[in-house]
Structures are given as structure tokens and as C-alpha cells.
mmCIF file of C-alpha atoms and ligand atoms in Angstrom:
data_model
loop_
_atom_site.group_PDB
_atom_site.id
_atom_site.type_symbol
_atom_site.label_atom_id
_atom_site.label_comp_id
_atom_site.label_asym_id
_atom_site.label_seq_id
_atom_site.Cartn_x
_atom_site.Cartn_y
_atom_site.Cartn_z
ATOM 1 C CA MET A 1 -58.522 6.908 162.906
ATOM 2 C CA LEU A 2 -60.037 3.890 161.254
ATOM 3 C CA THR A 3 -57.177 1.710 162.356
ATOM 4 C CA ARG A 4 -57.699 2.857 165.855
ATOM 5 C CA ALA A 5 -61.412 2.148 165.749
ATOM 6 C CA ARG A 6 -60.796 -1.299 164.338
ATOM 7 C CA ARG A 7 -58.345 -2.113 167.047
ATOM 8 C CA ILE A 8 -60.923 -1.058 169.597
ATOM 9 C CA TRP A 9 -63.471 -3.392 168.036
ATOM 10 C CA ASP A 10 -61.075 -6.266 168.136
ATOM 11 C CA VAL A 11 -60.704 -5.763 171.841
ATOM 12 C CA ILE A 12 -64.392 -5.249 172.409
ATOM 13 C CA ASP A 13 -65.381 -8.173 170.223
ATOM 14 C CA HIS A 14 -63.342 -10.561 172.281
ATOM 15 C CA ARG A 15 -64.887 -9.359 175.470
ATOM 16 C CA VAL A 16 -68.528 -8.837 174.736
ATOM 17 C CA THR A 17 -71.135 -11.469 174.795
ATOM 18 C CA ASP A 18 -73.353 -11.358 171.780
ATOM 19 C CA GLU A 19 -77.097 -11.415 171.430
ATOM 20 C CA ALA A 20 -76.645 -13.926 168.637
ATOM 21 C CA LEU A 21 -75.253 -16.473 171.102
ATOM 22 C CA ALA A 22 -78.819 -16.957 172.273
ATOM 23 C CA LEU A 23 -79.564 -18.759 169.067
ATOM 24 C CA ASP A 24 -79.563 -22.463 168.534
ATOM 25 C CA ARG A 25 -76.533 -24.172 167.061
ATOM 26 C CA ARG A 26 -77.662 -24.019 163.464
ATOM 27 C CA ARG A 27 -78.375 -20.316 163.665
ATOM 28 C CA LEU A 28 -75.169 -19.708 165.542
ATOM 29 C CA LEU A 29 -73.088 -21.440 162.879
ATOM 30 C CA ALA A 30 -74.860 -19.499 160.150
ATOM 31 C CA GLY A 31 -74.092 -16.324 162.055
ATOM 32 C CA ILE A 32 -70.401 -17.139 162.356
ATOM 33 C CA GLY A 33 -70.185 -17.979 158.655
ATOM 34 C CA LEU A 34 -71.671 -14.654 157.776
ATOM 35 C CA GLY A 35 -69.393 -12.814 160.185
ATOM 36 C CA ALA A 36 -66.321 -14.335 158.569
ATOM 37 C CA ALA A 37 -67.597 -13.403 155.114
ATOM 38 C CA MET A 38 -68.129 -9.824 156.233
ATOM 39 C CA ALA A 39 -64.664 -9.578 157.745
ATOM 40 C CA ALA A 40 -63.205 -10.646 154.419
ATOM 41 C CA LEU A 41 -64.800 -7.732 152.569
ATOM 42 C CA PRO A 42 -62.238 -5.256 151.271
ATOM 43 C CA LEU A 43 -62.100 -2.113 153.322
ATOM 44 C CA ARG A 44 -63.630 0.503 151.102
ATOM 45 C CA ALA A 45 -63.975 4.165 151.872
ATOM 46 C CA ARG A 46 -66.681 4.299 154.474
ATOM 47 C CA ALA A 47 -68.041 7.761 154.098
ATOM 48 C CA GLN A 48 -71.558 7.798 152.753
ATOM 49 C CA GLU A 49 -71.042 10.549 150.220
ATOM 50 C CA GLY A 50 -73.986 12.926 149.775
ATOM 51 C CA GLY A 51 -76.730 12.025 147.342
ATOM 52 C CA GLU A 52 -79.262 10.298 149.481
ATOM 53 C CA LEU A 53 -79.149 12.364 152.638
ATOM 54 C CA ILE A 54 -82.575 13.750 153.499
ATOM 55 C CA ALA A 55 -82.772 17.510 154.239
ATOM 56 C CA PRO A 56 -79.261 17.937 155.689
ATOM 57 C CA GLU A 57 -79.886 21.671 156.124
ATOM 58 C CA LEU A 58 -82.270 20.929 159.018
ATOM 59 C CA TYR A 59 -79.533 19.461 161.251
ATOM 60 C CA PRO A 60 -78.589 19.413 164.073
ATOM 61 C CA GLY A 61 -81.625 21.471 165.159
ATOM 62 C CA GLU A 62 -81.702 23.358 168.410
ATOM 63 C CA ARG A 63 -79.981 21.610 171.340
ATOM 64 C CA ASN A 64 -82.556 20.731 174.021
ATOM 65 C CA PRO A 65 -80.843 21.645 177.316
ATOM 66 C CA ALA A 66 -82.994 19.181 179.276
ATOM 67 C CA PHE A 67 -80.985 16.289 177.782
ATOM 68 C CA THR A 68 -77.267 16.524 178.409
ATOM 69 C CA LEU A 69 -74.641 14.083 179.672
ATOM 70 C CA ASP A 70 -72.072 13.863 182.440
ATOM 71 C CA ARG A 71 -69.569 11.937 180.328
ATOM 72 C CA PRO A 72 -67.942 12.652 176.972
ATOM 73 C CA LEU A 73 -69.655 11.911 173.667
ATOM 74 C CA THR A 74 -68.534 8.822 171.810
ATOM 75 C CA GLU A 75 -66.303 9.640 168.870
ATOM 76 C CA GLU A 76 -68.487 9.985 165.776
ATOM 77 C CA LYS A 77 -66.229 7.693 163.776
ATOM 78 C CA ILE A 78 -66.798 4.888 166.249
ATOM 79 C CA ALA A 79 -70.547 5.367 166.733
ATOM 80 C CA THR A 80 -71.004 5.302 162.956
ATOM 81 C CA SER A 81 -68.856 2.235 162.302
ATOM 82 C CA TYR A 82 -69.412 -0.190 165.201
ATOM 83 C CA ASN A 83 -73.019 -1.239 164.673
ATOM 84 C CA ASN A 84 -75.659 -3.809 165.401
ATOM 85 C CA PHE A 85 -77.900 -4.144 162.350
ATOM 86 C CA TYR A 86 -78.620 -7.830 161.834
ATOM 87 C CA GLU A 87 -80.405 -7.253 158.532
ATOM 88 C CA PHE A 88 -76.922 -6.635 157.127
ATOM 89 C CA GLY A 89 -75.084 -9.377 158.987
ATOM 90 C CA GLY A 90 -74.201 -10.631 162.427
ATOM 91 C CA SER A 91 -70.908 -8.793 162.882
ATOM 92 C CA LYS A 92 -70.393 -5.205 164.064
ATOM 93 C CA ASP A 93 -68.887 -4.362 160.705
ATOM 94 C CA ILE A 94 -71.936 -3.785 158.511
ATOM 95 C CA VAL A 95 -71.230 -0.286 157.163
ATOM 96 C CA ASP A 96 -70.460 -1.407 153.617
ATOM 97 C CA ALA A 97 -73.371 -3.838 153.412
ATOM 98 C CA ALA A 98 -75.827 -1.248 154.753
ATOM 99 C CA GLN A 99 -75.076 1.141 151.896
ATOM 100 C CA ALA A 100 -77.325 -1.044 149.688
ATOM 101 C CA LEU A 101 -80.408 0.236 151.508
ATOM 102 C CA THR A 102 -82.482 2.713 149.486
ATOM 103 C CA ILE A 103 -83.624 5.430 151.889
ATOM 104 C CA ARG A 104 -85.072 8.026 149.568
ATOM 105 C CA PRO A 105 -88.015 8.054 149.075
ATOM 106 C CA TRP A 106 -89.061 6.279 152.265
ATOM 107 C CA ALA A 107 -92.744 5.684 152.939
ATOM 108 C CA LEU A 108 -93.660 5.418 156.612
ATOM 109 C CA THR A 109 -97.036 3.935 157.511
ATOM 110 C CA ILE A 110 -98.861 4.780 160.733
ATOM 111 C CA ASP A 111 -101.963 2.629 161.119
ATOM 112 C CA GLY A 112 -104.066 0.450 163.414
ATOM 113 C CA MET A 113 -106.019 2.103 166.222
ATOM 114 C CA VAL A 114 -105.726 5.691 165.002
ATOM 115 C CA GLU A 115 -108.257 8.220 163.754
ATOM 116 C CA GLU A 116 -106.208 8.951 160.661
ATOM 117 C CA PRO A 117 -104.156 6.082 159.246
ATOM 118 C CA MET A 118 -101.477 7.452 156.965
ATOM 119 C CA GLU A 119 -98.615 6.690 154.669
ATOM 120 C CA ILE A 120 -96.219 9.611 154.689
ATOM 121 C CA ASP A 121 -92.773 10.165 153.226
ATOM 122 C CA VAL A 122 -90.082 10.632 155.857
ATOM 123 C CA GLU A 123 -88.907 13.778 154.111
ATOM 124 C CA ALA A 124 -92.388 15.306 154.642
ATOM 125 C CA VAL A 125 -92.213 14.306 158.306
ATOM 126 C CA VAL A 126 -88.864 15.977 158.979
ATOM 127 C CA ARG A 127 -90.072 19.117 157.251
ATOM 128 C CA ARG A 128 -93.256 19.144 159.332
ATOM 129 C CA ILE A 129 -92.046 18.367 162.871
ATOM 130 C CA PRO A 130 -89.322 20.651 164.280
ATOM 131 C CA ILE A 131 -85.945 18.919 164.668
ATOM 132 C CA GLU A 132 -84.113 19.224 168.000
ATOM 133 C CA GLU A 133 -80.862 17.781 169.308
ATOM 134 C CA ARG A 134 -80.534 15.689 172.480
ATOM 135 C CA LEU A 135 -77.550 13.981 174.086
ATOM 136 C CA TYR A 136 -78.485 10.472 175.233
ATOM 137 C CA ARG A 137 -76.765 7.470 176.724
ATOM 138 C CA HIS A 138 -77.178 4.150 174.888
ATOM 139 C CA ARG A 139 -76.688 0.822 176.666
ATOM 140 C CA CYS A 140 -76.568 -2.325 174.552
ATOM 141 C CA VAL A 141 -77.643 -5.526 176.286
ATOM 142 C CA GLU A 142 -74.187 -6.865 175.293
ATOM 143 C CA ALA A 143 -72.662 -4.495 177.897
ATOM 144 C CA TRP A 144 -71.141 -1.824 175.672
ATOM 145 C CA SER A 145 -72.436 1.723 175.699
ATOM 146 C CA MET A 146 -72.178 4.962 173.791
ATOM 147 C CA ASP A 147 -73.081 8.620 174.250
ATOM 148 C CA VAL A 148 -74.635 10.206 171.213
ATOM 149 C CA PRO A 149 -76.049 13.538 170.004
ATOM 150 C CA TRP A 150 -79.291 12.500 168.296
ATOM 151 C CA SER A 151 -81.424 14.825 166.189
ATOM 152 C CA GLY A 152 -85.135 14.244 165.771
ATOM 153 C CA PHE A 153 -88.339 14.787 167.704
ATOM 154 C CA PRO A 154 -90.375 13.179 170.472
ATOM 155 C CA LEU A 155 -92.124 9.973 169.380
ATOM 156 C CA LYS A 156 -95.376 11.493 170.635
ATOM 157 C CA ALA A 157 -95.175 14.294 168.053
ATOM 158 C CA LEU A 158 -95.038 11.673 165.288
ATOM 159 C CA LEU A 159 -97.890 9.542 166.666
ATOM 160 C CA ASP A 160 -100.054 12.631 167.136
ATOM 161 C CA LEU A 161 -100.085 13.120 163.346
ATOM 162 C CA ALA A 162 -102.327 10.037 163.125
ATOM 163 C CA ARG A 163 -104.297 10.760 166.335
ATOM 164 C CA PRO A 164 -104.198 7.479 168.300
ATOM 165 C CA LEU A 165 -107.527 6.193 169.665
ATOM 166 C CA GLY A 166 -108.018 5.976 173.420
ATOM 167 C CA SER A 167 -108.408 2.204 173.090
ATOM 168 C CA ALA A 168 -104.819 1.709 171.830
ATOM 169 C CA GLN A 169 -102.513 0.196 174.449
ATOM 170 C CA TYR A 170 -99.312 -0.581 172.552
ATOM 171 C CA VAL A 171 -97.216 0.818 169.746
ATOM 172 C CA ARG A 172 -95.723 -1.764 167.382
ATOM 173 C CA PHE A 173 -92.739 -0.815 165.202
ATOM 174 C CA GLU A 174 -91.569 -2.717 162.152
ATOM 175 C CA THR A 175 -88.343 -2.392 160.121
ATOM 176 C CA PHE A 176 -88.263 -2.667 156.302
ATOM 177 C CA LEU A 177 -88.327 -6.110 154.690
ATOM 178 C CA ASN A 178 -86.228 -6.352 151.534
ATOM 179 C CA PRO A 179 -83.832 -9.289 151.125
ATOM 180 C CA ASP A 180 -82.605 -7.798 147.834
ATOM 181 C CA GLU A 181 -80.991 -4.960 149.755
ATOM 182 C CA ALA A 182 -80.471 -6.670 153.106
ATOM 183 C CA PRO A 183 -79.126 -10.149 152.322
ATOM 184 C CA ALA A 184 -79.423 -11.517 155.845
ATOM 185 C CA GLN A 185 -83.193 -11.179 155.479
ATOM 186 C CA ALA A 186 -83.045 -14.053 153.012
ATOM 187 C CA GLN A 187 -82.241 -16.307 155.975
ATOM 188 C CA SER A 188 -85.734 -17.535 156.588
ATOM 189 C CA TRP A 189 -85.062 -18.989 160.048
ATOM 190 C CA TYR A 190 -84.881 -15.486 161.507
ATOM 191 C CA PRO A 191 -88.225 -13.820 162.288
ATOM 192 C CA TRP A 192 -87.967 -10.910 159.841
ATOM 193 C CA PRO A 193 -88.915 -8.141 159.783
ATOM 194 C CA TYR A 194 -87.379 -6.811 163.009
ATOM 195 C CA VAL A 195 -90.208 -5.780 165.338
ATOM 196 C CA GLU A 196 -90.258 -3.806 168.573
ATOM 197 C CA GLY A 197 -92.941 -2.436 170.865
ATOM 198 C CA LEU A 198 -93.730 0.015 173.624
ATOM 199 C CA THR A 199 -96.799 0.690 175.723
ATOM 200 C CA VAL A 200 -98.696 3.832 174.800
ATOM 201 C CA ALA A 201 -97.612 5.347 178.135
ATOM 202 C CA GLU A 202 -93.939 4.642 177.370
ATOM 203 C CA ALA A 203 -94.351 6.054 173.882
ATOM 204 C CA ALA A 204 -95.839 9.244 175.301
ATOM 205 C CA ASN A 205 -92.953 9.745 177.744
ATOM 206 C CA ASP A 206 -90.827 12.691 176.672
ATOM 207 C CA LEU A 207 -87.655 10.551 176.598
ATOM 208 C CA ALA A 208 -89.031 8.315 173.821
ATOM 209 C CA PHE A 209 -87.426 9.862 170.765
ATOM 210 C CA ILE A 210 -87.500 9.413 167.026
ATOM 211 C CA ALA A 211 -84.044 10.028 165.566
ATOM 212 C CA THR A 212 -83.620 11.115 161.970
ATOM 213 C CA GLY A 213 -80.090 12.389 162.524
ATOM 214 C CA MET A 214 -76.990 12.123 164.696
ATOM 215 C CA TYR A 215 -73.796 14.163 165.103
ATOM 216 C CA GLY A 216 -75.447 17.126 163.394
ATOM 217 C CA LYS A 217 -76.323 15.289 160.155
ATOM 218 C CA PRO A 218 -79.062 13.102 158.763
ATOM 219 C CA LEU A 219 -78.710 9.500 160.009
ATOM 220 C CA LEU A 220 -76.330 7.276 158.095
ATOM 221 C CA LYS A 221 -77.673 3.978 156.839
ATOM 222 C CA GLN A 222 -75.706 1.879 159.306
ATOM 223 C CA ASN A 223 -77.324 3.756 162.195
ATOM 224 C CA GLY A 224 -80.884 3.158 160.966
ATOM 225 C CA ALA A 225 -81.584 5.802 158.343
ATOM 226 C CA PRO A 226 -83.873 7.400 157.610
ATOM 227 C CA ILE A 227 -85.872 7.034 160.829
ATOM 228 C CA ARG A 228 -85.346 5.040 164.023
ATOM 229 C CA LEU A 229 -86.532 4.827 167.597
ATOM 230 C CA VAL A 230 -84.354 5.810 170.580
ATOM 231 C CA THR A 231 -85.421 4.668 174.061
ATOM 232 C CA PRO A 232 -82.355 5.372 176.207
ATOM 233 C CA TRP A 233 -83.685 3.811 179.429
ATOM 234 C CA LYS A 234 -84.034 0.428 177.720
ATOM 235 C CA TYR A 235 -81.464 -1.966 176.291
ATOM 236 C CA GLY A 236 -80.347 -0.919 172.826
ATOM 237 C CA PHE A 237 -82.239 -3.614 170.936
ATOM 238 C CA LYS A 238 -85.483 -1.732 171.650
ATOM 239 C CA SER A 239 -84.189 1.187 169.553
ATOM 240 C CA ILE A 240 -85.434 -0.228 166.259
ATOM 241 C CA LYS A 241 -83.842 1.068 163.060
ATOM 242 C CA SER A 242 -85.130 1.990 159.589
ATOM 243 C CA ILE A 243 -88.807 1.911 160.570
ATOM 244 C CA ARG A 244 -91.393 1.318 157.845
ATOM 245 C CA ARG A 245 -94.549 0.821 159.856
ATOM 246 C CA ILE A 246 -95.910 1.974 163.208
ATOM 247 C CA THR A 247 -99.124 0.342 164.363
ATOM 248 C CA LEU A 248 -101.260 1.311 167.332
ATOM 249 C CA THR A 249 -102.799 -1.824 168.805
ATOM 250 C CA ASP A 250 -104.360 -3.404 171.889
ATOM 251 C CA GLU A 251 -102.135 -6.498 171.585
ATOM 252 C CA ARG A 252 -98.666 -6.616 173.115
ATOM 253 C CA PRO A 253 -96.167 -6.916 170.244
ATOM 254 C CA VAL A 254 -93.689 -9.783 170.286
ATOM 255 C CA SER A 255 -90.303 -8.368 169.410
ATOM 256 C CA TYR A 256 -87.621 -9.884 167.194
ATOM 257 C CA TRP A 257 -85.333 -10.865 170.062
ATOM 258 C CA GLU A 258 -88.199 -12.091 172.209
ATOM 259 C CA GLU A 259 -89.285 -14.360 169.364
ATOM 260 C CA LEU A 260 -85.719 -15.693 168.956
ATOM 261 C CA GLY A 261 -84.887 -16.127 172.626
ATOM 262 C CA PRO A 262 -87.888 -15.689 174.934
ATOM 263 C CA SER A 263 -85.954 -16.956 177.947
ATOM 264 C CA GLU A 264 -83.383 -14.174 177.504
ATOM 265 C CA TYR A 265 -85.188 -11.204 175.943
ATOM 266 C CA GLY A 266 -88.591 -9.852 176.865
ATOM 267 C CA PHE A 267 -90.952 -7.010 176.137
ATOM 268 C CA TRP A 268 -89.780 -4.485 178.745
ATOM 269 C CA ALA A 269 -85.963 -4.643 178.574
ATOM 270 C CA ASN A 270 -85.406 -1.789 181.026
ATOM 271 C CA VAL A 271 -81.758 -1.356 182.006
ATOM 272 C CA ASN A 272 -81.011 -2.624 185.517
ATOM 273 C CA PRO A 273 -77.457 -3.365 186.728
ATOM 274 C CA GLU A 274 -78.810 -5.702 189.399
ATOM 275 C CA VAL A 275 -80.643 -8.036 187.064
ATOM 276 C CA PRO A 276 -78.105 -10.093 185.100
ATOM 277 C CA HIS A 277 -78.751 -11.428 181.646
ATOM 278 C CA PRO A 278 -79.041 -15.239 182.017
ATOM 279 C CA ARG A 279 -75.495 -15.556 180.612
ATOM 280 C CA TRP A 280 -73.654 -12.434 181.846
ATOM 281 C CA SER A 281 -73.709 -9.641 184.396
ATOM 282 C CA GLN A 282 -75.224 -6.260 183.573
ATOM 283 C CA ALA A 283 -73.473 -4.474 186.453
ATOM 284 C CA PHE A 284 -70.852 -2.737 184.287
ATOM 285 C CA GLU A 285 -70.503 -1.451 180.751
ATOM 286 C CA ARG A 286 -67.693 -0.507 178.380
ATOM 287 C CA PRO A 287 -68.117 2.876 176.700
ATOM 288 C CA LEU A 288 -67.122 2.481 173.015
ATOM 289 C CA GLY A 289 -63.679 3.897 172.368
ATOM 290 C CA ASP A 290 -62.733 3.638 176.017
ATOM 291 C CA PHE A 291 -60.867 0.639 177.366
ATOM 292 C CA GLY A 292 -62.297 1.086 180.841
ATOM 293 C CA SER A 293 -65.475 -0.138 182.397
ATOM 294 C CA VAL A 294 -68.051 1.909 184.315
ATOM 295 C CA PRO A 295 -71.015 0.964 186.494
ATOM 296 C CA THR A 296 -74.365 0.663 184.720
ATOM 297 C CA ARG A 297 -77.204 2.688 186.235
ATOM 298 C CA LEU A 298 -80.836 1.795 186.903
ATOM 299 C CA PHE A 299 -82.907 2.749 183.839
ATOM 300 C CA ASN A 300 -79.544 3.713 182.327
ATOM 301 C CA GLY A 301 -79.533 6.881 184.449
ATOM 302 C CA TYR A 302 -83.082 7.942 183.531
ATOM 303 C CA ALA A 303 -84.974 6.654 186.588
ATOM 304 C CA GLU A 304 -86.258 10.107 187.461
ATOM 305 C CA GLN A 305 -88.010 10.407 184.113
ATOM 306 C CA VAL A 306 -89.342 6.861 183.685
ATOM 307 C CA ALA A 307 -89.492 4.865 186.938
ATOM 308 C CA GLY A 308 -93.085 6.027 187.473
ATOM 309 C CA LEU A 309 -94.156 4.209 184.306
ATOM 310 C CA TYR A 310 -93.607 0.901 186.090
ATOM 311 C CA SER A 311 -95.141 1.412 189.506
ATOM 312 C CA GLY A 312 -97.407 -1.478 190.456
ATOM 313 C CA MET A 313 -96.018 -3.760 187.749
ATOM 314 C CA ASP A 314 -94.053 -6.059 190.032
ATOM 315 C CA GLY A 315 -95.481 -9.167 188.344
ATOM 316 C CA GLU A 316 -93.828 -8.234 185.055
ATOM 317 C CA GLN A 317 -90.275 -9.093 184.020
ATOM 318 C CA LEU A 318 -89.316 -5.469 183.675
ATOM 319 C CA TYR A 319 -85.562 -5.843 183.257
ATOM 320 C CA ARG A 320 -84.838 -8.040 180.287
HETATM 321 N N1 LIG B 401 -83.824 -3.099 162.579
HETATM 322 C C1 LIG B 401 -82.893 -3.252 163.507
HETATM 323 N N2 LIG B 401 -82.838 -2.372 164.522
HETATM 324 C C2 LIG B 401 -81.888 -2.485 165.489
HETATM 325 C C3 LIG B 401 -80.979 -3.584 165.481
HETATM 326 C C4 LIG B 401 -81.055 -4.488 164.395
HETATM 327 O O1 LIG B 401 -80.284 -5.471 164.291
HETATM 328 N N3 LIG B 401 -82.006 -4.291 163.428
HETATM 329 N N4 LIG B 401 -80.051 -3.730 166.503
HETATM 330 C C5 LIG B 401 -80.399 -3.080 167.771
HETATM 331 C C6 LIG B 401 -79.302 -3.104 168.737
HETATM 332 S S1 LIG B 401 -78.995 -4.578 169.502
HETATM 333 C C7 LIG B 401 -78.619 -1.974 169.102
HETATM 334 S S2 LIG B 401 -77.477 -1.986 170.341
HETATM 335 C C8 LIG B 401 -78.803 -0.720 168.338
HETATM 336 C C9 LIG B 401 -77.468 -0.309 167.744
HETATM 337 O O2 LIG B 401 -77.572 0.945 167.130
HETATM 338 P P1 LIG B 401 -76.279 1.596 166.457
HETATM 339 O O3 LIG B 401 -75.725 0.610 165.484
HETATM 340 O O4 LIG B 401 -76.770 2.846 165.818
HETATM 341 O O5 LIG B 401 -75.309 1.842 167.577
HETATM 342 O O6 LIG B 401 -79.745 -0.830 167.276
HETATM 343 C C10 LIG B 401 -80.882 -1.647 167.570
HETATM 344 N N5 LIG B 401 -81.835 -1.565 166.490
HETATM 345 MO MO1 LIG B 402 -77.826 -4.085 171.388
#
């Protein structure tokens, strides 16, 4: 199984273009050095054995029939071992490194333009908001894709706990910052912590989802435990992992990738096969575990649910 997955990565890795290539030469070299170091790590058992999982009895939750797929799910083994999580290194092989992250307890802050700023433990959140399961597509800007059963709840249900003020226009998300556990965060030339943002209208759309689990279990660390965003109509980098802080604000957040490469990555990042990345086409994608290539769809197949969010915004760069 593992051998097979690794072989698939080898193939994929030689074909995909990488977000990290946007970086300047110094950063790029640092990234390659790190990748080589990671590849040299001994292959340990990858299962994250018990112990730190948060409330496994709550998963998968009831399947929401409004969110199904017309193509097969990605094999769990692949979706949980081919990852982008730059806090733990620039390669796809960060499973071992990510196990250093302490996820229990996990304080989540919701603050800014809200009636009730709060710091709440993620375990309290998953016990308070009913967990459901949804099947979503995921399209990485690097042109690979996956099809995943997420468990969690609508982002809106989480934000409602803090009662956002009418004056809030954006939601800013921030990942943990802890170089002791995530060594790549000691590289000061990257703009840590990882930040992402949505408009309040996007955040209130039913598709915007907070995942605390996948494949019927609590999230594994490599996939962004204990709590991450999932916005399936946008490129995967918007789906920020291991969130510590959510801030309602009237200022548009500048995201991690936008800060690193503003000519290549922007605020909106909606999937559109007709708008190429400056360095590669976005017309097709390679489903993980599948050697073929399939056409990418506008808003990653979710135009019916989200296209209305962008009417009258023609002046904005909506698709990168
Ligand atoms: N904090 C953080 N969140 C992140 C990333 C990251 O490097 N750090 N990578 C993003 C990218 S580019 C993608 S494609 C998805 C990958 O999620 P997965 O590893 O669960 O497939 O996570 C996104 N969220
Ligand atoms: Mo991505």
C-alpha cells in the first residue's frame, strides 16, 4: 500500500509545479535543502496511534446528502500521506514531522469585530456543534486534486458562537506559531504564521466548512488537526490548517501565499480552468492515486452554489 502510494508521489512530484517555485532563489534553495533532508528520514510506521485524537466517538457524523460526488473518493492512505503543510517542510512527505504538533488541548480564539470574543477549546467546540459528513472535491493550485469525506460543521455555525458585528467584512484565519514543534517556522524569511481570509459573505455560504475529521475519524495532524478550513470552490491553499485564531475585521487579510508571491497568488483564488497560473495551465488536474488527468471545472464544480457571491466584481482578480 505504502509502496504504491510512494510510487504515485514520485510520478506526481515530477509532473506537478510547486507553489514553492514562486519563491526567490534563496528561498527556493532552502526549500530544496529541506526537501532532501525530509526524504532522508527513515520510514517509520505512519499511523498516528490513538492518544491524542479528540472525541473519536463523534465521527463520522451524519452524511449530508446535499454534498456528494460523481467520482470515487481518494484512497484514505493517499489523502493522509501526500500533504502540503509547509510548517513541517516543503516536500509532500511531512507525516512524520507533523506528529510533533501538540493538538490536545487546543485553544481557539475568535475575536475582532464580534459581540462576544472568546477563547474556546476545540474539544468543547466539537461537543457543542453537531458533526456532519460531506464529500467534497479539493483542487490544489499545483493541479492535483482529491475527493474527500470531511467531518465537521459549517463555518457559519462556528462564527455564530461569537456573534459577528454587522460592520465586519472579512474573516481572517491564522495557523499556530510554534517553531519548537514546526521546525520550518524557524525560517524567518517566510511570513509565519500561515494566514488566510474570506469575505463575510463567503464565510456564510453553506459550502464553507470547518473540518475536524476526515474518513470517519478525527483529523490527523498532517491534514491540519485539530481544526481546519475547507473551501472546495477555491484553490487548496485557502483551506488553512490547524487554526488558532479567527478574527472578524473590516480589513482584507493578506494571506501567506499572497505575501510570498503577490504576482501569482491573490485573495480570491477561485478555481477557474480558463485562467492559467502565470507559470502553468489550470485546465486539467490529476486526481491523487490516478495516473490520468481530468478537466478542471469552474469553481471546482460548485458554480451553482457560489457564483452569485462574485456578481459585479469584474474589477477583482477572482481566479488566482
Ligand atoms: N497552515 C497551513 N495550511 C495549509 C497549507 C500549509 O502549508 N499550511 N497548505 C495548503 C495547501 S497548498 C493545500 S493543497 C492543502 C492540503 O491539504 P491536505 O494536506 O490535507 O491535502 O492545505 C492547505 N492548508
Ligand atoms: Mo495547494
